[in-house]
PDB file of C-alpha atoms in Angstrom:
ATOM      1  CA  MET A   1       0.007   0.021   0.008  1.00  0.00           C
ATOM      2  CA  LYS A   2       1.366   3.493  -0.816  1.00  0.00           C
ATOM      3  CA  VAL A   3       0.604   6.319   1.465  1.00  0.00           C
ATOM      4  CA  ALA A   4       0.443   9.828  -0.092  1.00  0.00           C
ATOM      5  CA  GLU A   5       0.146  13.046   1.763  1.00  0.00           C
ATOM      6  CA  SER A   6      -0.062  15.365  -1.184  1.00  0.00           C
ATOM      7  CA  VAL A   7      -2.480  16.108  -3.940  1.00  0.00           C
ATOM      8  CA  SER A   8       0.439  15.762  -6.675  1.00  0.00           C
ATOM      9  CA  GLU A   9       1.359  12.404  -5.318  1.00  0.00           C
ATOM     10  CA  VAL A  10      -2.256  11.064  -5.656  1.00  0.00           C
ATOM     11  CA  ARG A  11      -2.562  12.449  -9.220  1.00  0.00           C
ATOM     12  CA  THR A  12       0.760  10.773 -10.254  1.00  0.00           C
ATOM     13  CA  TRP A  13      -0.255   7.457  -8.760  1.00  0.00           C
ATOM     14  CA  VAL A  14      -3.819   7.651 -10.476  1.00  0.00           C
ATOM     15  CA  ASN A  15      -2.361   8.438 -13.729  1.00  0.00           C
ATOM     16  CA  GLN A  16      -0.020   5.373 -13.545  1.00  0.00           C
ATOM     17  CA  ARG A  17      -2.753   3.058 -12.678  1.00  0.00           C
ATOM     18  CA  ARG A  18      -4.922   4.571 -15.555  1.00  0.00           C
ATOM     19  CA  GLY A  19      -1.953   3.900 -17.859  1.00  0.00           C
ATOM     20  CA  GLU A  20      -2.027   0.210 -16.732  1.00  0.00           C
ATOM     21  CA  GLY A  21      -5.743   0.143 -17.838  1.00  0.00           C
ATOM     22  CA  ARG A  22      -7.069   0.111 -14.119  1.00  0.00           C
ATOM     23  CA  THR A  23     -10.300   1.747 -12.942  1.00  0.00           C
ATOM     24  CA  ILE A  24     -10.197   3.757  -9.738  1.00  0.00           C
ATOM     25  CA  GLY A  25     -12.578   3.270  -6.668  1.00  0.00           C
ATOM     26  CA  LEU A  26     -12.639   5.831  -3.984  1.00  0.00           C
ATOM     27  CA  VAL A  27     -13.593   5.304  -0.294  1.00  0.00           C
ATOM     28  CA  PRO A  28     -13.519   8.710   1.536  1.00  0.00           C
ATOM     29  CA  THR A  29     -13.277   8.526   5.266  1.00  0.00           C
ATOM     30  CA  MET A  30     -12.486  10.526   8.505  1.00  0.00           C
ATOM     31  CA  GLY A  31     -10.519   7.681   9.774  1.00  0.00           C
ATOM     32  CA  PHE A  32     -10.769   5.724  13.101  1.00  0.00           C
ATOM     33  CA  LEU A  33     -11.687   2.938  10.787  1.00  0.00           C
ATOM     34  CA  HIS A  34     -14.204   0.126  11.626  1.00  0.00           C
ATOM     35  CA  ASP A  35     -15.740  -2.631   9.743  1.00  0.00           C
ATOM     36  CA  GLY A  36     -18.268  -0.363   8.146  1.00  0.00           C
ATOM     37  CA  HIS A  37     -15.468   1.492   6.338  1.00  0.00           C
ATOM     38  CA  LEU A  38     -13.558  -1.777   5.572  1.00  0.00           C
ATOM     39  CA  SER A  39     -16.819  -3.242   4.029  1.00  0.00           C
ATOM     40  CA  LEU A  40     -16.593  -0.209   1.508  1.00  0.00           C
ATOM     41  CA  VAL A  41     -13.071  -1.174   0.561  1.00  0.00           C
ATOM     42  CA  LYS A  42     -14.063  -4.767   0.060  1.00  0.00           C
ATOM     43  CA  GLN A  43     -16.994  -3.634  -2.258  1.00  0.00           C
ATOM     44  CA  ALA A  44     -14.578  -1.457  -4.299  1.00  0.00           C
ATOM     45  CA  LYS A  45     -12.153  -4.394  -4.602  1.00  0.00           C
ATOM     46  CA  ALA A  46     -14.844  -6.758  -5.607  1.00  0.00           C
ATOM     47  CA  ALA A  47     -15.697  -4.289  -8.470  1.00  0.00           C
ATOM     48  CA  GLY A  48     -12.144  -4.689  -9.772  1.00  0.00           C
ATOM     49  CA  HIS A  49     -10.992  -1.208  -8.831  1.00  0.00           C
ATOM     50  CA  ALA A  50      -7.575   0.156  -7.562  1.00  0.00           C
ATOM     51  CA  VAL A  51      -8.809   1.499  -4.319  1.00  0.00           C
ATOM     52  CA  VAL A  52      -7.890   4.894  -2.958  1.00  0.00           C
ATOM     53  CA  MET A  53      -8.987   5.388   0.634  1.00  0.00           C
ATOM     54  CA  SER A  54      -8.775   8.968   2.026  1.00  0.00           C
ATOM     55  CA  ILE A  55      -8.555   9.796   5.697  1.00  0.00           C
ATOM     56  CA  PHE A  56      -9.014  13.410   6.459  1.00  0.00           C
ATOM     57  CA  VAL A  57     -11.022  14.851   9.445  1.00  0.00           C
ATOM     58  CA  ASN A  58     -12.709  17.811   7.430  1.00  0.00           C
ATOM     59  CA  PRO A  59     -13.026  21.030   9.645  1.00  0.00           C
ATOM     60  CA  LEU A  60     -15.578  22.542   7.080  1.00  0.00           C
ATOM     61  CA  GLN A  61     -18.305  20.072   8.370  1.00  0.00           C
ATOM     62  CA  PHE A  62     -17.910  20.671  12.071  1.00  0.00           C
ATOM     63  CA  GLY A  63     -19.941  23.694  13.598  1.00  0.00           C
ATOM     64  CA  PRO A  64     -19.108  25.586  16.634  1.00  0.00           C
ATOM     65  CA  GLY A  65     -19.150  23.422  19.686  1.00  0.00           C
ATOM     66  CA  GLU A  66     -19.083  20.084  17.728  1.00  0.00           C
ATOM     67  CA  ASP A  67     -16.312  17.557  18.318  1.00  0.00           C
ATOM     68  CA  TYR A  68     -13.633  18.472  15.759  1.00  0.00           C
ATOM     69  CA  ASP A  69     -10.849  18.579  18.289  1.00  0.00           C
ATOM     70  CA  ARG A  70     -11.849  15.403  20.063  1.00  0.00           C
ATOM     71  CA  TYR A  71     -12.895  13.417  16.935  1.00  0.00           C
ATOM     72  CA  PRO A  72     -11.011  10.035  17.369  1.00  0.00           C
ATOM     73  CA  ARG A  73      -7.800   9.622  15.486  1.00  0.00           C
ATOM     74  CA  ASP A  74      -5.428   6.890  15.179  1.00  0.00           C
ATOM     75  CA  MET A  75      -3.435   6.924  11.956  1.00  0.00           C
ATOM     76  CA  ALA A  76      -1.204   3.978  12.872  1.00  0.00           C
ATOM     77  CA  ARG A  77      -4.135   1.736  13.589  1.00  0.00           C
ATOM     78  CA  ASP A  78      -5.918   2.994  10.427  1.00  0.00           C
ATOM     79  CA  ARG A  79      -2.869   2.412   8.139  1.00  0.00           C
ATOM     80  CA  ALA A  80      -2.637  -1.301   9.393  1.00  0.00           C
ATOM     81  CA  LEU A  81      -6.338  -1.829   8.805  1.00  0.00           C
ATOM     82  CA  ALA A  82      -6.429  -0.250   5.401  1.00  0.00           C
ATOM     83  CA  GLU A  83      -3.479  -2.137   4.310  1.00  0.00           C
ATOM     84  CA  GLY A  84      -4.781  -5.458   5.682  1.00  0.00           C
ATOM     85  CA  THR A  85      -8.093  -4.845   3.659  1.00  0.00           C
ATOM     86  CA  GLY A  86      -6.433  -4.326   0.420  1.00  0.00           C
ATOM     87  CA  VAL A  87      -6.380  -0.519   0.058  1.00  0.00           C
ATOM     88  CA  ASP A  88      -3.782   0.313  -2.810  1.00  0.00           C
ATOM     89  CA  LEU A  89      -3.316   4.142  -1.965  1.00  0.00           C
ATOM     90  CA  LEU A  90      -4.063   5.817   1.326  1.00  0.00           C
ATOM     91  CA  PHE A  91      -4.346   9.385   0.875  1.00  0.00           C
ATOM     92  CA  THR A  92      -3.811  11.249   4.335  1.00  0.00           C
ATOM     93  CA  PRO A  93      -3.556  14.929   3.544  1.00  0.00           C
ATOM     94  CA  SER A  94      -3.143  17.765   6.260  1.00  0.00           C
ATOM     95  CA  VAL A  95      -5.576  20.517   6.605  1.00  0.00           C
ATOM     96  CA  GLU A  96      -3.000  22.650   4.890  1.00  0.00           C
ATOM     97  CA  GLU A  97      -2.804  20.443   1.883  1.00  0.00           C
ATOM     98  CA  MET A  98      -6.472  20.277   1.392  1.00  0.00           C
ATOM     99  CA  TYR A  99      -7.149  24.002   2.195  1.00  0.00           C
ATOM    100  CA  PRO A 100      -3.817  25.941   1.508  1.00  0.00           C
ATOM    101  CA  ARG A 101      -5.612  29.197   1.944  1.00  0.00           C
ATOM    102  CA  ALA A 102      -9.029  30.510   3.084  1.00  0.00           C
ATOM    103  CA  LEU A 103     -11.503  29.251   0.581  1.00  0.00           C
ATOM    104  CA  GLN A 104     -13.181  31.825  -1.586  1.00  0.00           C
ATOM    105  CA  VAL A 105     -15.424  29.195  -3.457  1.00  0.00           C
ATOM    106  CA  THR A 106     -17.379  26.561  -1.809  1.00  0.00           C
ATOM    107  CA  LEU A 107     -20.413  24.484  -2.531  1.00  0.00           C
ATOM    108  CA  ARG A 108     -23.832  25.353  -1.077  1.00  0.00           C
ATOM    109  CA  VAL A 109     -26.364  22.448  -0.737  1.00  0.00           C
ATOM    110  CA  GLY A 110     -30.011  23.465  -1.316  1.00  0.00           C
ATOM    111  CA  ASP A 111     -33.163  22.077   0.142  1.00  0.00           C
ATOM    112  CA  LEU A 112     -31.834  18.627   0.680  1.00  0.00           C
ATOM    113  CA  ALA A 113     -29.785  19.983   3.566  1.00  0.00           C
ATOM    114  CA  ASN A 114     -32.485  22.039   5.103  1.00  0.00           C
ATOM    115  CA  ARG A 115     -34.130  19.135   6.876  1.00  0.00           C
ATOM    116  CA  LEU A 116     -33.219  16.250   9.154  1.00  0.00           C
ATOM    117  CA  CYS A 117     -29.580  16.508  10.320  1.00  0.00           C
ATOM    118  CA  GLY A 118     -29.296  19.966   8.602  1.00  0.00           C
ATOM    119  CA  LEU A 119     -31.684  21.571  10.898  1.00  0.00           C
ATOM    120  CA  SER A 120     -29.238  21.128  13.928  1.00  0.00           C
ATOM    121  CA  ARG A 121     -26.109  21.370  11.971  1.00  0.00           C
ATOM    122  CA  PRO A 122     -26.399  24.456   9.749  1.00  0.00           C
ATOM    123  CA  GLY A 123     -23.598  24.509   7.068  1.00  0.00           C
ATOM    124  CA  HIS A 124     -22.512  20.932   7.694  1.00  0.00           C
ATOM    125  CA  PHE A 125     -23.496  19.495   4.391  1.00  0.00           C
ATOM    126  CA  ASP A 126     -21.970  22.395   2.681  1.00  0.00           C
ATOM    127  CA  GLY A 127     -18.763  21.418   4.098  1.00  0.00           C
ATOM    128  CA  VAL A 128     -19.399  17.801   3.131  1.00  0.00           C
ATOM    129  CA  ALA A 129     -20.080  18.597  -0.440  1.00  0.00           C
ATOM    130  CA  THR A 130     -17.121  20.837  -0.770  1.00  0.00           C
ATOM    131  CA  VAL A 131     -14.537  18.306   0.576  1.00  0.00           C
ATOM    132  CA  VAL A 132     -16.225  15.566  -1.417  1.00  0.00           C
ATOM    133  CA  ALA A 133     -16.110  17.553  -4.672  1.00  0.00           C
ATOM    134  CA  LYS A 134     -12.465  18.337  -4.028  1.00  0.00           C
ATOM    135  CA  LEU A 135     -11.774  14.478  -3.512  1.00  0.00           C
ATOM    136  CA  PHE A 136     -13.662  13.740  -6.652  1.00  0.00           C
ATOM    137  CA  HIS A 137     -11.432  16.335  -8.667  1.00  0.00           C
ATOM    138  CA  ILE A 138      -8.219  15.055  -6.966  1.00  0.00           C
ATOM    139  CA  VAL A 139      -8.670  11.382  -7.352  1.00  0.00           C
ATOM    140  CA  GLU A 140     -10.939  11.314 -10.482  1.00  0.00           C
ATOM    141  CA  PRO A 141     -12.539   7.980  -9.512  1.00  0.00           C
ATOM    142  CA  ASP A 142     -14.810   5.870 -11.605  1.00  0.00           C
ATOM    143  CA  GLU A 143     -16.931   4.991  -8.700  1.00  0.00           C
ATOM    144  CA  ALA A 144     -17.128   6.236  -5.002  1.00  0.00           C
ATOM    145  CA  PHE A 145     -18.422   4.082  -2.121  1.00  0.00           C
ATOM    146  CA  PHE A 146     -20.447   5.585   0.870  1.00  0.00           C
ATOM    147  CA  GLY A 147     -22.366   3.846   3.552  1.00  0.00           C
ATOM    148  CA  GLU A 148     -26.198   4.139   3.822  1.00  0.00           C
ATOM    149  CA  LYS A 149     -26.019   5.008   7.550  1.00  0.00           C
ATOM    150  CA  ASP A 150     -25.493   8.717   6.692  1.00  0.00           C
ATOM    151  CA  TYR A 151     -28.406   8.383   4.202  1.00  0.00           C
ATOM    152  CA  GLN A 152     -29.029  12.190   3.865  1.00  0.00           C
ATOM    153  CA  GLN A 153     -25.241  12.597   3.130  1.00  0.00           C
ATOM    154  CA  LEU A 154     -25.281   9.849   0.454  1.00  0.00           C
ATOM    155  CA  ARG A 155     -28.512  11.304  -1.255  1.00  0.00           C
ATOM    156  CA  ILE A 156     -26.775  14.842  -1.180  1.00  0.00           C
ATOM    157  CA  ILE A 157     -23.513  13.629  -2.688  1.00  0.00           C
ATOM    158  CA  GLN A 158     -25.602  11.487  -5.345  1.00  0.00           C
ATOM    159  CA  THR A 159     -27.692  14.687  -6.191  1.00  0.00           C
ATOM    160  CA  MET A 160     -24.333  16.863  -6.312  1.00  0.00           C
ATOM    161  CA  VAL A 161     -22.922  14.376  -8.900  1.00  0.00           C
ATOM    162  CA  GLU A 162     -26.073  14.584 -11.018  1.00  0.00           C
ATOM    163  CA  ASP A 163     -26.464  18.396 -10.692  1.00  0.00           C
ATOM    164  CA  LEU A 164     -22.660  19.067 -11.506  1.00  0.00           C
ATOM    165  CA  ASN A 165     -22.424  16.309 -14.087  1.00  0.00           C
ATOM    166  CA  LEU A 166     -19.410  14.986 -12.289  1.00  0.00           C
ATOM    167  CA  PRO A 167     -17.987  11.808 -13.930  1.00  0.00           C
ATOM    168  CA  VAL A 168     -18.269   9.484 -11.023  1.00  0.00           C
ATOM    169  CA  LYS A 169     -20.847   6.885  -9.870  1.00  0.00           C
ATOM    170  CA  VAL A 170     -21.712   6.984  -6.309  1.00  0.00           C
ATOM    171  CA  ILE A 171     -22.511   3.632  -4.683  1.00  0.00           C
ATOM    172  CA  GLY A 172     -24.489   3.404  -1.545  1.00  0.00           C
ATOM    173  CA  CYS A 173     -23.578   0.376   0.602  1.00  0.00           C
ATOM    174  CA  PRO A 174     -25.474  -1.362   3.346  1.00  0.00           C
ATOM    175  CA  THR A 175     -24.978  -0.127   6.910  1.00  0.00           C
ATOM    176  CA  VAL A 176     -22.828  -2.501   8.845  1.00  0.00           C
ATOM    177  CA  ARG A 177     -23.905  -3.300  12.364  1.00  0.00           C
ATOM    178  CA  GLU A 178     -22.736  -4.494  15.773  1.00  0.00           C
ATOM    179  CA  ALA A 179     -24.120  -7.948  17.064  1.00  0.00           C
ATOM    180  CA  ASP A 180     -27.040  -6.149  18.818  1.00  0.00           C
ATOM    181  CA  GLY A 181     -27.883  -4.036  15.677  1.00  0.00           C
ATOM    182  CA  LEU A 182     -26.260  -0.746  16.583  1.00  0.00           C
ATOM    183  CA  ALA A 183     -24.839   0.863  13.447  1.00  0.00           C
ATOM    184  CA  MET A 184     -21.109   1.080  13.565  1.00  0.00           C
ATOM    185  CA  SER A 185     -19.721   4.574  14.079  1.00  0.00           C
ATOM    186  CA  SER A 186     -16.366   6.049  15.052  1.00  0.00           C
ATOM    187  CA  ARG A 187     -18.437   8.005  17.608  1.00  0.00           C
ATOM    188  CA  ASN A 188     -19.748   4.774  19.446  1.00  0.00           C
ATOM    189  CA  ARG A 189     -16.383   4.923  21.377  1.00  0.00           C
ATOM    190  CA  TYR A 190     -17.584   7.798  23.297  1.00  0.00           C
ATOM    191  CA  LEU A 191     -20.432   5.790  24.902  1.00  0.00           C
ATOM    192  CA  SER A 192     -20.156   4.542  28.584  1.00  0.00           C
ATOM    193  CA  PRO A 193     -21.241   0.827  29.051  1.00  0.00           C
ATOM    194  CA  GLU A 194     -24.665   2.086  30.158  1.00  0.00           C
ATOM    195  CA  GLU A 195     -25.085   4.487  27.320  1.00  0.00           C
ATOM    196  CA  ARG A 196     -23.911   1.689  24.838  1.00  0.00           C
ATOM    197  CA  ARG A 197     -26.751  -0.495  26.339  1.00  0.00           C
ATOM    198  CA  ARG A 198     -29.253   2.262  25.770  1.00  0.00           C
ATOM    199  CA  ALA A 199     -28.085   3.166  22.356  1.00  0.00           C
ATOM    200  CA  ALA A 200     -29.073  -0.130  20.963  1.00  0.00           C
ATOM    201  CA  VAL A 201     -32.688   0.832  21.322  1.00  0.00           C
ATOM    202  CA  LEU A 202     -32.234   3.008  18.368  1.00  0.00           C
ATOM    203  CA  SER A 203     -31.750   0.318  15.883  1.00  0.00           C
ATOM    204  CA  ARG A 204     -34.264  -1.992  17.625  1.00  0.00           C
ATOM    205  CA  ALA A 205     -36.986   0.642  17.359  1.00  0.00           C
ATOM    206  CA  LEU A 206     -36.236   1.352  13.742  1.00  0.00           C
ATOM    207  CA  PHE A 207     -36.305  -2.466  12.837  1.00  0.00           C
ATOM    208  CA  ASP A 208     -39.519  -2.777  14.758  1.00  0.00           C
ATOM    209  CA  ALA A 209     -41.091  -0.091  12.579  1.00  0.00           C
ATOM    210  CA  ALA A 210     -39.815  -1.594   9.434  1.00  0.00           C
ATOM    211  CA  ARG A 211     -41.457  -4.867  10.392  1.00  0.00           C
ATOM    212  CA  ARG A 212     -44.768  -3.328  11.263  1.00  0.00           C
ATOM    213  CA  CYS A 213     -44.659  -1.547   7.738  1.00  0.00           C
ATOM    214  CA  ARG A 214     -43.839  -4.843   6.148  1.00  0.00           C
ATOM    215  CA  GLU A 215     -46.996  -6.325   7.987  1.00  0.00           C
ATOM    216  CA  GLY A 216     -49.308  -3.558   6.763  1.00  0.00           C
ATOM    217  CA  THR A 217     -48.824  -0.443   8.951  1.00  0.00           C
ATOM    218  CA  THR A 218     -48.365   2.194   6.328  1.00  0.00           C
ATOM    219  CA  ARG A 219     -49.206   5.451   8.017  1.00  0.00           C
ATOM    220  CA  ALA A 220     -46.058   7.342   8.570  1.00  0.00           C
ATOM    221  CA  ALA A 221     -47.307   9.066  11.496  1.00  0.00           C
ATOM    222  CA  GLU A 222     -47.946   5.786  13.310  1.00  0.00           C
ATOM    223  CA  LEU A 223     -44.558   4.541  12.651  1.00  0.00           C
ATOM    224  CA  VAL A 224     -42.889   7.741  13.633  1.00  0.00           C
ATOM    225  CA  GLN A 225     -44.851   7.836  16.933  1.00  0.00           C
ATOM    226  CA  SER A 226     -43.899   4.340  17.841  1.00  0.00           C
ATOM    227  CA  VAL A 227     -40.241   4.771  17.322  1.00  0.00           C
ATOM    228  CA  THR A 228     -40.227   8.215  19.171  1.00  0.00           C
ATOM    229  CA  GLN A 229     -41.998   6.626  22.116  1.00  0.00           C
ATOM    230  CA  GLN A 230     -39.542   3.701  22.386  1.00  0.00           C
ATOM    231  CA  LEU A 231     -36.646   6.121  22.196  1.00  0.00           C
ATOM    232  CA  SER A 232     -37.986   8.296  24.768  1.00  0.00           C
ATOM    233  CA  SER A 233     -38.784   5.599  27.041  1.00  0.00           C
ATOM    234  CA  ALA A 234     -35.119   4.338  26.870  1.00  0.00           C
ATOM    235  CA  GLY A 235     -33.908   7.806  28.097  1.00  0.00           C
ATOM    236  CA  LEU A 236     -32.635   8.790  24.659  1.00  0.00           C
ATOM    237  CA  GLU A 237     -32.886  12.495  23.635  1.00  0.00           C
ATOM    238  CA  VAL A 238     -34.743  12.385  20.313  1.00  0.00           C
ATOM    239  CA  GLU A 239     -33.700  14.932  17.833  1.00  0.00           C
ATOM    240  CA  TYR A 240     -35.844  13.837  15.009  1.00  0.00           C
ATOM    241  CA  VAL A 241     -37.739  10.674  13.683  1.00  0.00           C
ATOM    242  CA  SER A 242     -38.806  11.062  10.192  1.00  0.00           C
ATOM    243  CA  ALA A 243     -40.290   9.049   7.290  1.00  0.00           C
ATOM    244  CA  VAL A 244     -39.171  10.458   3.989  1.00  0.00           C
ATOM    245  CA  ARG A 245     -39.120   9.515   0.154  1.00  0.00           C
ATOM    246  CA  GLU A 246     -35.808   8.015  -0.652  1.00  0.00           C
ATOM    247  CA  GLU A 247     -35.506  10.104  -3.857  1.00  0.00           C
ATOM    248  CA  ASP A 248     -35.707  13.581  -2.405  1.00  0.00           C
ATOM    249  CA  LEU A 249     -35.888  13.049   1.510  1.00  0.00           C
ATOM    250  CA  GLY A 250     -39.293  14.761   1.333  1.00  0.00           C
ATOM    251  CA  GLN A 251     -41.708  13.724   4.284  1.00  0.00           C
ATOM    252  CA  VAL A 252     -44.498  11.338   3.355  1.00  0.00           C
ATOM    253  CA  ASP A 253     -47.878  10.583   4.763  1.00  0.00           C
ATOM    254  CA  GLN A 254     -48.222   6.961   3.487  1.00  0.00           C
ATOM    255  CA  ILE A 255     -45.578   4.436   2.716  1.00  0.00           C
ATOM    256  CA  ASP A 256     -46.579   3.566  -0.845  1.00  0.00           C
ATOM    257  CA  GLU A 257     -43.120   4.225  -2.625  1.00  0.00           C
ATOM    258  CA  PRO A 258     -39.394   3.586  -1.613  1.00  0.00           C
ATOM    259  CA  CYS A 259     -39.134   5.417   1.821  1.00  0.00           C
ATOM    260  CA  ARG A 260     -36.739   5.548   4.695  1.00  0.00           C
ATOM    261  CA  LEU A 261     -37.276   6.110   8.264  1.00  0.00           C
ATOM    262  CA  LEU A 262     -34.433   8.193   9.782  1.00  0.00           C
ATOM    263  CA  ALA A 263     -33.650   9.157  13.196  1.00  0.00           C
ATOM    264  CA  ALA A 264     -31.090  11.090  15.357  1.00  0.00           C
ATOM    265  CA  VAL A 265     -30.669  10.873  18.979  1.00  0.00           C
ATOM    266  CA  ARG A 266     -28.237  12.051  21.736  1.00  0.00           C
ATOM    267  CA  VAL A 267     -26.931   9.546  24.322  1.00  0.00           C
ATOM    268  CA  GLY A 268     -25.302  11.442  26.917  1.00  0.00           C
ATOM    269  CA  ASP A 269     -23.165  13.860  25.002  1.00  0.00           C
ATOM    270  CA  THR A 270     -22.918  11.475  21.797  1.00  0.00           C
ATOM    271  CA  ARG A 271     -25.145  12.026  18.808  1.00  0.00           C
ATOM    272  CA  LEU A 272     -25.994   9.039  16.819  1.00  0.00           C
ATOM    273  CA  ILE A 273     -28.022   8.535  13.586  1.00  0.00           C
ATOM    274  CA  ASP A 274     -29.514   5.387  11.847  1.00  0.00           C
ATOM    275  CA  ASN A 275     -32.159   4.444   9.311  1.00  0.00           C
ATOM    276  CA  VAL A 276     -33.904   1.724   7.806  1.00  0.00           C
ATOM    277  CA  ALA A 277     -35.763   1.178   4.527  1.00  0.00           C
ATOM    278  CA  LEU A 278     -39.596   1.120   4.635  1.00  0.00           C
ATOM    279  CA  GLU A 279     -41.317  -1.101   2.075  1.00  0.00           C
ATOM    280  CA  ALA A 280     -44.853  -2.011   2.807  1.00  0.00           C
ATOM    281  CA  GLY A 281     -45.754  -5.664   2.435  1.00  0.00           C
ATOM    282  CA  LYS A 282     -42.164  -6.589   1.361  1.00  0.00           C
ATOM    283  CA  GLY A 283     -39.795  -8.913   3.187  1.00  0.00           C
ATOM    284  CA  MET A 284     -36.642  -7.268   4.782  1.00  0.00           C
ATOM    285  CA  LYS A 285     -34.367 -10.070   5.466  1.00  0.00           C
ATOM    286  CA  HIS A 286     -31.279  -7.760   6.224  1.00  0.00           C
ATOM    287  CA  VAL A 287     -32.968  -6.567   9.491  1.00  0.00           C
ATOM    288  CA  ALA A 288     -34.557  -9.832  10.598  1.00  0.00           C
ATOM    289  CA  ALA A 289     -31.752 -10.950  12.789  1.00  0.00           C
ATOM    290  CA  TYR A 290     -31.925  -7.922  14.886  1.00  0.00           C
ATOM    291  CA  VAL A 291     -35.648  -7.186  15.256  1.00  0.00           C
ATOM    292  CA  ASP A 292     -36.513  -9.343  18.393  1.00  0.00           C
ATOM    293  CA  ARG A 293     -33.250  -8.714  20.422  1.00  0.00           C
TER     294      ARG A 293
END
C-alpha cells in the first residue's frame, strides 16, 4: 500500500494506474476505521478497482461546539487496517494540503440540507459537499463508495454528482452493524457501557417499525410515533424521527413508494444517527436478525 500526503502524489499514482488500464474506486473517510469503512473497501475491490481511501477529518463540516478537536484519530491503527483490507493508495492530507488558503469558493447545498440533520447542523452539508467535490477532482474515481448509515449525506452527494455532471458513480452500501444491531460509527467509542446498552434501542425501534410496515402499517405518523416513544422510554434524547421518500428526502404520509425512516438521538453527549428502508408488504431479510433482540 502506498501512502500519499499530497495532491500531486495522488494524481501521479492515479495516472499510472490509468496507464495500466485500471479503474479507480474511492472510499472517503474521516478515519478511526471500523468494519463499516472496511466493507466499502471490500466492495470497491470486488468491483475490480484500484482502491484509494482518503482519511481526512474535514473542519468545514464541524460547527461551533461540535467535536472536531476530540474526533477520534489513530493513524497507525488506520494504516494497518487499510493495508490489511487491500487499500492500494491511502491519501492522508493535512488541513493545509486540502485548504492551503481561506476558501473563496465553496459549494452550498439547497433544500436537501434544510431538513433532518441539517436543521441542527447548519452548514454541515456544505462542508461535506465541498470536501467530497475536492476529493472527486483530486482522485477522479470511476466509482465512490459511501455507507447508507449517513443516508442524507449519501443522497446529497448523489444529487451533487447529478447536478454538476461529475463523471463518477456514487455507490450506496448497506450499513454494517454490531451484533445487537447498533450501526457502526467512530463515535460509538464515546459511549459509556450504560449508554452503549441504551443506544441499541435506536436500531431496535427502527427495525420494529420496518417490520410493522412490512406487515401492513403504512401510515407514516403511526410508525414515527412508535419509534419516538421507544426512544424516549429508553432515556434517549430524540432530535428527530422522520419518514421520507428515498429520492428527495421529502416527508411522506403513506408508505406507498420507496421510503426511509431516519432518526437522530443523543445518548449522553454523543449524537447517533440511523435509518432503515420502509417497504410496505415486502420482506426485509437484512434486518430480521436484530428485530427481536
